[in-house]
Short mmCIF file of C-alpha atoms in Angstrom, two decimals:
data_model
loop_
_atom_site.label_atom_id
_atom_site.label_comp_id
_atom_site.label_asym_id
_atom_site.label_seq_id
_atom_site.Cartn_x
_atom_site.Cartn_y
_atom_site.Cartn_z
CA MET A 8 28.63 -23.45 -6.14
CA ASN A 9 29.35 -21.20 -3.17
CA ASP A 10 25.56 -20.75 -2.80
CA ALA A 11 26.20 -17.65 -0.73
CA LEU A 12 27.20 -16.06 -3.85
CA SER A 13 23.69 -16.84 -5.89
CA GLN A 14 22.02 -14.99 -2.55
CA PRO A 15 21.06 -11.12 -2.39
CA LYS A 16 22.71 -9.82 0.92
CA GLU A 17 23.19 -5.90 1.87
CA GLU A 18 25.37 -3.96 -0.98
CA LEU A 19 28.32 -2.90 1.06
CA THR A 20 31.43 -5.05 -0.56
CA PHE A 21 32.21 -5.19 -4.53
CA SER A 22 32.69 -9.25 -5.09
CA GLY A 23 31.57 -11.70 -7.74
CA ARG A 24 27.71 -13.23 -8.03
CA LEU A 25 26.54 -16.79 -9.88
CA ILE A 26 24.67 -16.95 -11.95
CA TYR A 27 22.08 -19.56 -12.76
CA SER A 28 21.73 -19.80 -16.90
CA ASP A 29 18.65 -21.12 -16.29
CA THR A 30 16.81 -19.91 -14.19
CA LEU A 31 16.12 -16.48 -13.21
CA ASN A 32 16.81 -15.13 -9.36
CA TYR A 33 13.29 -13.00 -8.61
CA ALA A 34 14.34 -13.19 -4.73
CA LEU A 35 17.53 -10.54 -6.03
CA ILE A 36 14.77 -8.57 -8.01
CA ARG A 37 12.37 -8.40 -5.57
CA HIS A 38 15.50 -7.26 -3.43
CA TRP A 39 16.79 -4.33 -6.15
CA LEU A 40 13.24 -3.17 -5.88
CA SER A 41 12.94 -2.56 -1.99
CA ILE A 42 16.29 -0.76 -1.98
CA GLU A 43 15.09 1.29 -4.56
CA ARG A 44 10.96 1.67 -4.26
CA SER A 45 10.90 4.50 -1.13
CA ASP A 46 9.89 7.15 -3.55
CA VAL A 47 7.96 5.86 -6.13
CA GLU A 48 5.01 6.66 -4.95
CA ASP A 49 5.65 10.67 -5.21
CA GLU A 50 6.63 9.23 -8.50
CA GLN A 51 3.62 8.25 -9.15
CA SER A 52 1.73 11.41 -7.62
CA ASP A 53 3.70 13.88 -9.59
CA SER A 54 3.05 11.80 -13.00
CA ASN A 55 -0.11 13.31 -14.41
CA LEU A 56 -1.86 9.99 -14.65
CA GLU A 57 -5.22 11.00 -13.76
CA THR A 58 -5.63 13.30 -17.05
CA ILE A 59 -5.76 10.60 -19.26
CA SER A 60 -7.06 6.94 -20.58
CA ILE A 61 -4.86 4.13 -19.90
CA ASN A 62 -6.01 0.28 -19.99
CA LEU A 63 -3.90 -2.54 -18.15
CA VAL A 64 -3.09 -5.85 -18.78
CA ASP A 65 -4.48 -8.16 -16.22
CA ILE A 66 -2.40 -10.78 -15.89
CA GLU A 67 -4.53 -13.19 -13.26
CA SER A 68 -7.94 -12.74 -16.21
CA ARG A 69 -5.56 -12.66 -18.93
CA VAL A 70 -7.90 -9.09 -20.00
CA VAL A 71 -7.35 -5.95 -20.99
CA ILE A 72 -9.14 -2.92 -18.61
CA ARG A 73 -9.05 0.98 -17.39
CA TRP A 74 -7.17 1.68 -15.53
CA PRO A 75 -9.11 0.90 -12.29
CA ARG A 76 -9.94 3.95 -9.06
CA TRP A 77 -7.34 2.31 -6.51
CA LYS A 78 -4.30 3.22 -9.14
CA PRO A 79 -2.90 0.40 -8.60
CA ALA A 80 0.85 -0.29 -8.93
CA PHE A 81 1.56 -1.83 -12.85
CA VAL A 82 4.92 -2.39 -15.01
CA ALA A 83 5.72 -1.61 -17.36
CA LEU A 84 7.86 -3.28 -21.64
CA SER A 85 10.00 -1.85 -23.47
CA TYR A 86 10.75 -4.15 -26.42
CA VAL A 87 11.33 -4.69 -30.13
CA TRP A 88 7.95 -6.04 -32.75
CA GLY A 89 9.50 -7.32 -35.27
CA ASN A 90 7.15 -9.08 -36.89
CA ILE A 91 4.08 -9.48 -34.43
CA GLY A 92 0.26 -8.80 -35.41
CA GLY A 93 -2.80 -8.52 -33.46
CA THR A 94 -4.34 -6.90 -31.11
CA ALA A 95 -6.26 -7.51 -28.17
CA ARG A 96 -9.86 -6.44 -30.09
CA ASP A 97 -8.90 -9.68 -32.41
CA PHE A 98 -9.32 -11.84 -29.19
CA GLN A 99 -12.71 -11.25 -27.63
CA ASP A 100 -14.42 -12.98 -24.73
CA LYS A 101 -18.46 -13.54 -24.78
CA HIS A 102 -18.85 -10.56 -22.71
CA GLY A 103 -16.92 -8.29 -25.06
CA GLU A 104 -14.22 -8.08 -23.67
CA GLU A 105 -11.23 -7.49 -24.53
CA GLN A 106 -8.82 -10.57 -23.61
CA LEU A 107 -5.53 -11.75 -24.78
CA PRO A 108 -4.36 -14.42 -27.25
CA GLU A 109 -4.81 -18.30 -25.37
CA ARG A 110 -0.58 -17.53 -26.53
CA CYS A 111 0.99 -13.80 -27.37
CA SER A 112 4.79 -13.51 -28.77
CA ARG A 113 7.01 -15.10 -26.29
CA THR A 114 8.08 -11.93 -25.23
CA ILE A 115 5.23 -10.24 -24.16
CA GLU A 116 4.29 -13.74 -22.36
CA ASP A 117 7.88 -13.93 -19.96
CA ALA A 118 6.89 -10.26 -19.39
CA ILE A 119 3.34 -11.53 -17.65
CA THR A 120 4.99 -14.25 -15.95
CA VAL A 121 8.42 -11.62 -14.26
CA THR A 122 5.05 -9.37 -13.44
CA LYS A 123 3.42 -12.23 -11.33
CA ASN A 124 6.29 -13.25 -10.18
CA LEU A 125 7.94 -9.71 -9.09
CA GLY A 126 4.35 -9.69 -6.99
CA TYR A 127 2.80 -7.29 -9.16
CA ARG A 128 -1.51 -7.93 -11.07
CA TYR A 129 -0.78 -5.36 -14.25
CA LEU A 130 0.88 -4.84 -16.86
CA TRP A 131 1.63 -2.38 -19.49
CA VAL A 132 1.82 -3.75 -23.64
CA ASP A 133 0.70 -1.09 -26.03
CA LEU A 134 0.35 -3.98 -28.06
CA TYR A 135 -3.34 -4.97 -26.00
CA CYS A 136 -3.04 -1.16 -24.16
CA MET A 137 -3.14 1.66 -26.83
CA SER A 138 -6.14 2.51 -27.35
CA ARG A 139 -7.71 2.10 -31.32
CA ASP A 140 -9.23 5.56 -30.97
CA PRO A 141 -7.58 7.59 -32.61
CA ALA A 142 -8.47 10.75 -30.96
CA VAL A 143 -7.45 8.76 -27.56
CA ARG A 144 -4.46 6.77 -29.29
CA ARG A 145 -2.47 10.56 -30.14
CA GLU A 146 -3.45 12.02 -26.67
CA GLN A 147 -1.59 8.43 -25.34
CA ILE A 148 1.62 7.82 -27.04
CA ALA A 149 1.80 12.03 -26.13
CA GLN A 150 2.40 11.17 -22.23
CA MET A 151 3.85 7.79 -23.30
CA GLY A 152 6.49 9.31 -20.85
CA VAL A 153 4.42 9.64 -18.11
CA ILE A 154 3.24 6.32 -17.83
CA TYR A 155 6.50 5.19 -18.51
CA LYS A 156 7.40 6.56 -15.52
CA SER A 157 4.78 5.99 -13.27
CA ALA A 158 5.60 1.95 -13.30
CA PRO A 159 7.96 1.43 -10.53
CA VAL A 160 9.44 -0.81 -12.95
CA THR A 161 10.31 -1.22 -16.86
CA ILE A 162 11.20 -4.61 -18.06
CA ILE A 163 13.52 -3.44 -20.67
CA ALA A 164 13.32 -6.30 -23.68
CA PRO A 165 16.52 -6.51 -26.12
CA GLY A 166 15.93 -9.65 -28.20
CA GLU A 167 16.14 -8.82 -31.76
CA ASP A 168 11.92 -9.91 -32.23
CA ALA A 169 8.42 -9.63 -29.31
CA ASP A 170 9.20 -14.20 -30.46
CA TYR A 171 12.82 -13.37 -29.06
CA GLY A 172 11.52 -13.89 -25.16
CA LEU A 173 13.49 -12.91 -22.35
CA PRO A 174 16.76 -14.61 -21.62
CA GLY A 175 16.52 -16.32 -17.86
CA VAL A 176 12.66 -16.83 -18.29
CA SER A 177 11.30 -19.14 -21.46
CA ARG A 178 15.40 -18.70 -22.42
CA PRO A 179 18.53 -19.87 -20.98
CA ARG A 180 21.39 -17.49 -21.12
CA ASN A 181 25.21 -17.70 -22.02
CA PRO A 182 27.16 -19.50 -19.36
CA GLN A 183 29.10 -17.74 -17.00
CA ILE A 184 32.33 -18.61 -17.16
CA PHE A 185 33.93 -19.22 -14.10
CA TYR A 186 36.27 -21.74 -12.11
CA GLN A 187 36.16 -23.17 -8.66
CA SER A 188 38.25 -24.37 -6.39
CA LYS A 189 38.20 -25.45 -2.83
CA ASP A 190 39.61 -22.54 -1.14
CA LEU A 191 38.75 -20.53 -4.56
CA CYS A 192 36.12 -19.36 -6.68
CA MET A 193 37.31 -16.77 -10.11
CA ILE A 194 33.94 -15.29 -11.52
CA SER A 195 33.58 -13.18 -14.25
CA MET A 196 32.06 -9.70 -14.38
CA GLN A 197 30.39 -7.55 -16.98
CA LEU A 198 31.57 -4.06 -14.93
CA ASP A 199 28.98 -1.85 -17.36
CA PRO A 200 26.07 -3.70 -18.55
CA LEU A 201 24.83 -1.51 -20.68
CA HIS A 202 27.51 -1.82 -23.25
CA ASP A 203 25.61 -5.00 -24.56
CA LEU A 204 22.68 -3.04 -24.82
CA GLU A 205 23.58 -0.35 -26.57
CA SER A 206 24.65 -3.31 -29.40
CA SER A 207 21.51 -4.51 -29.32
CA LYS A 208 18.46 -3.92 -31.62
CA TYR A 209 16.69 -2.41 -29.44
CA SER A 210 18.60 0.95 -29.39
CA THR A 211 18.23 0.99 -32.99
CA ARG A 212 14.42 1.51 -32.42
CA GLY A 213 13.29 4.67 -33.06
CA TRP A 214 10.13 3.79 -30.42
CA THR A 215 12.50 2.36 -28.14
CA TYR A 216 14.22 5.55 -27.65
CA GLN A 217 11.78 7.67 -25.59
CA GLU A 218 10.55 4.41 -23.63
CA LYS A 219 14.01 4.40 -21.93
CA LEU A 220 14.01 7.27 -21.48
CA PHE A 221 11.52 7.65 -19.46
CA ALA A 222 11.68 4.67 -17.73
CA HIS A 223 11.66 4.98 -14.47
CA ARG A 224 13.48 1.93 -12.60
CA SER A 225 14.55 -0.07 -16.34
CA LEU A 226 15.28 -4.21 -15.41
CA VAL A 227 17.48 -4.86 -18.56
CA PHE A 228 17.03 -8.62 -19.49
CA MET A 229 20.26 -9.14 -21.67
CA ASP A 230 21.82 -12.64 -22.33
CA ASP A 231 24.25 -13.11 -20.12
CA GLN A 232 22.35 -11.57 -16.78
CA VAL A 233 20.08 -9.19 -16.13
CA PHE A 234 20.79 -5.90 -14.20
CA MET A 235 18.36 -2.92 -13.58
CA GLU A 236 19.21 0.72 -14.34
CA SER A 237 17.24 3.01 -11.57
CA PRO A 238 17.33 7.11 -11.73
CA GLU A 239 21.24 6.89 -9.83
CA GLU A 240 22.29 2.78 -9.63
CA LEU A 241 22.85 0.15 -11.38
CA TYR A 242 22.47 -3.29 -10.23
CA ALA A 243 23.79 -6.23 -11.23
CA GLU A 244 23.65 -9.89 -11.49
CA SER A 245 27.08 -10.82 -11.93
CA PHE A 246 28.13 -8.72 -8.49
CA PHE A 247 27.00 -7.12 -5.32
CA ALA A 248 27.56 -3.35 -4.46
CA PRO A 249 25.77 -0.93 -6.61
CA LEU A 250 27.51 1.56 -9.33
CA ARG A 251 27.06 5.19 -9.70
CA TRP A 252 26.30 7.15 -13.31
CA ARG A 253 28.17 10.01 -13.93
CA THR A 254 26.64 11.88 -16.91
CA GLN A 255 26.51 15.77 -17.42
CA SER A 256 23.07 15.73 -17.81
CA ALA A 257 19.72 16.47 -16.31
CA PRO A 258 18.90 12.64 -14.67
CA TRP A 259 15.77 11.62 -16.97
CA ALA A 260 17.32 13.29 -19.92
CA ARG A 261 20.47 10.39 -19.58
CA ASP A 262 22.41 10.01 -22.81
CA ARG A 263 23.38 7.03 -24.12
CA GLN A 264 27.15 7.99 -23.40
CA LEU A 265 27.65 7.11 -19.45
CA GLN A 266 30.75 6.65 -17.31
CA ILE A 267 29.59 3.61 -14.55
CA HIS A 268 32.15 4.24 -11.33
CA SER A 269 32.04 1.94 -8.34
CA ASP A 270 31.91 3.99 -4.47
CA LEU A 271 34.07 2.33 -4.14
CA PHE A 272 36.67 2.62 -7.07
CA ASP A 273 35.86 6.57 -6.49
CA GLU A 274 33.75 7.90 -3.76
CA GLN A 275 33.79 11.25 -6.13
CA GLN A 276 31.75 10.49 -9.17
CA TYR A 277 28.00 11.69 -8.78
CA PHE A 278 25.91 12.88 -10.66
CA ASP A 279 26.95 16.83 -12.46
CA LYS A 280 24.20 18.75 -12.46
CA LYS A 281 26.08 21.58 -13.14
CA GLY A 282 28.88 23.11 -16.12
CA GLY A 283 26.13 24.72 -18.66
CA MET A 284 24.61 21.85 -18.77
CA ALA A 285 20.26 22.33 -17.99
CA GLN A 286 18.64 23.15 -14.04
CA ARG A 287 15.96 21.22 -13.68
CA THR A 288 12.86 23.85 -11.52
CA ASN A 289 9.16 21.59 -10.20
CA GLY A 290 9.33 20.36 -13.55
CA ALA A 291 11.20 22.84 -16.40
CA PHE A 292 14.16 23.60 -17.36
CA HIS A 293 16.35 26.60 -17.75
CA GLY A 294 19.57 27.15 -17.65
CA PRO A 295 21.83 27.10 -20.86
CA GLY A 296 22.21 24.81 -21.52
CA TYR A 297 18.24 24.10 -22.39
CA ILE A 298 19.01 24.25 -26.69
CA GLY A 299 22.04 21.78 -26.43
CA LEU A 300 19.67 19.26 -24.59
CA PHE A 301 17.19 19.26 -26.84
CA GLN A 302 19.52 19.52 -29.70
CA ARG A 303 21.44 16.22 -27.87
CA HIS A 304 18.12 14.17 -28.03
CA VAL A 305 16.96 15.23 -31.16
CA GLN A 306 20.42 13.84 -33.05
CA GLN A 307 20.65 10.54 -31.30
CA TYR A 308 17.11 9.51 -31.79
CA THR A 309 17.40 9.97 -35.62
CA ARG A 310 20.23 8.53 -35.51
CA ARG A 311 17.81 5.23 -34.82
CA ALA A 312 15.75 3.94 -37.45
CA LEU A 313 11.33 3.35 -37.83
CA SER A 314 9.70 0.66 -39.85
CA TYR A 315 7.31 3.81 -41.06
CA ASP A 316 8.32 7.22 -41.80
CA SER A 317 4.26 8.18 -40.59
CA ASP A 318 5.62 7.58 -36.65
CA ALA A 319 8.76 9.62 -36.88
CA LEU A 320 6.83 12.14 -35.09
CA ASN A 321 4.87 9.30 -32.46
CA ALA A 322 7.58 8.44 -31.78
CA PHE A 323 9.72 11.32 -29.71
CA GLN A 324 6.38 13.65 -28.93
CA ALA A 325 6.91 12.31 -25.53
CA VAL A 326 10.23 14.17 -25.55
CA LEU A 327 8.68 16.79 -27.23
CA GLU A 328 6.20 17.34 -25.11
CA LYS A 329 7.98 16.71 -22.53
CA PHE A 330 10.35 20.21 -23.78
#
């Protein structure tokens, strides 16, 4: 195999990359994040996280703590719960701290592993970080958009439930199809990685709608490969050269009907924020497309399923707060 194809490099040309089914290329993901990290500090400073109570998992001590005064960066997790039980309150040590169990569900354990390998110490995961106090919990639910936007990267786990795990971490990925000869390596590439995500159970659940919508950067663990969606581009393991989004929605409000184009294929395709759609100024929406934008979100959200009808407003609360 041509090892050069599996190593991070300047993403200037469009070509294939070999994927190893049993290991994750953390160096490549860190490379993506380094390209897209320039505006994270500005996003965090505008996020108003100081106004809410937020807990984080310290992955070194496995203790749930209040967000420290120095406001360290943290990774967020978005996943399908399925049959999951237990909260941090069920696992307290002798000092009364909220301690994670010796072994969490597979997806959460894998998220801890990824967080560590990406160079972060703190992880936000709803099961352990949401307050048990009803009043504080309601406030946190309303601000979930702020939480996900403030994380430099959100891990997206599209598996069937919380015990599915992250492909490439605790479970192998589907083998990549390729052909290697003496002078040639032909590699299969999935040019639209969103297709499988949109066909997964993750994209049918109510709570994940606003989590994915507000994530500043999404690191998605599919069975075939990992890809990262940034505000304007998409990076995937199976090929070099980021792809740019094409949508008529404002960047934060992308709907699920998206087309992806490489600059090499069509240099003119880019974000189209005009055409009568809602415009954003200082965080507020205006223009003739404002109501239509809200209607599209309602339509897409109400197609999804919830385990409990009583969650209907809570799982959409961050979108309501934004509007």
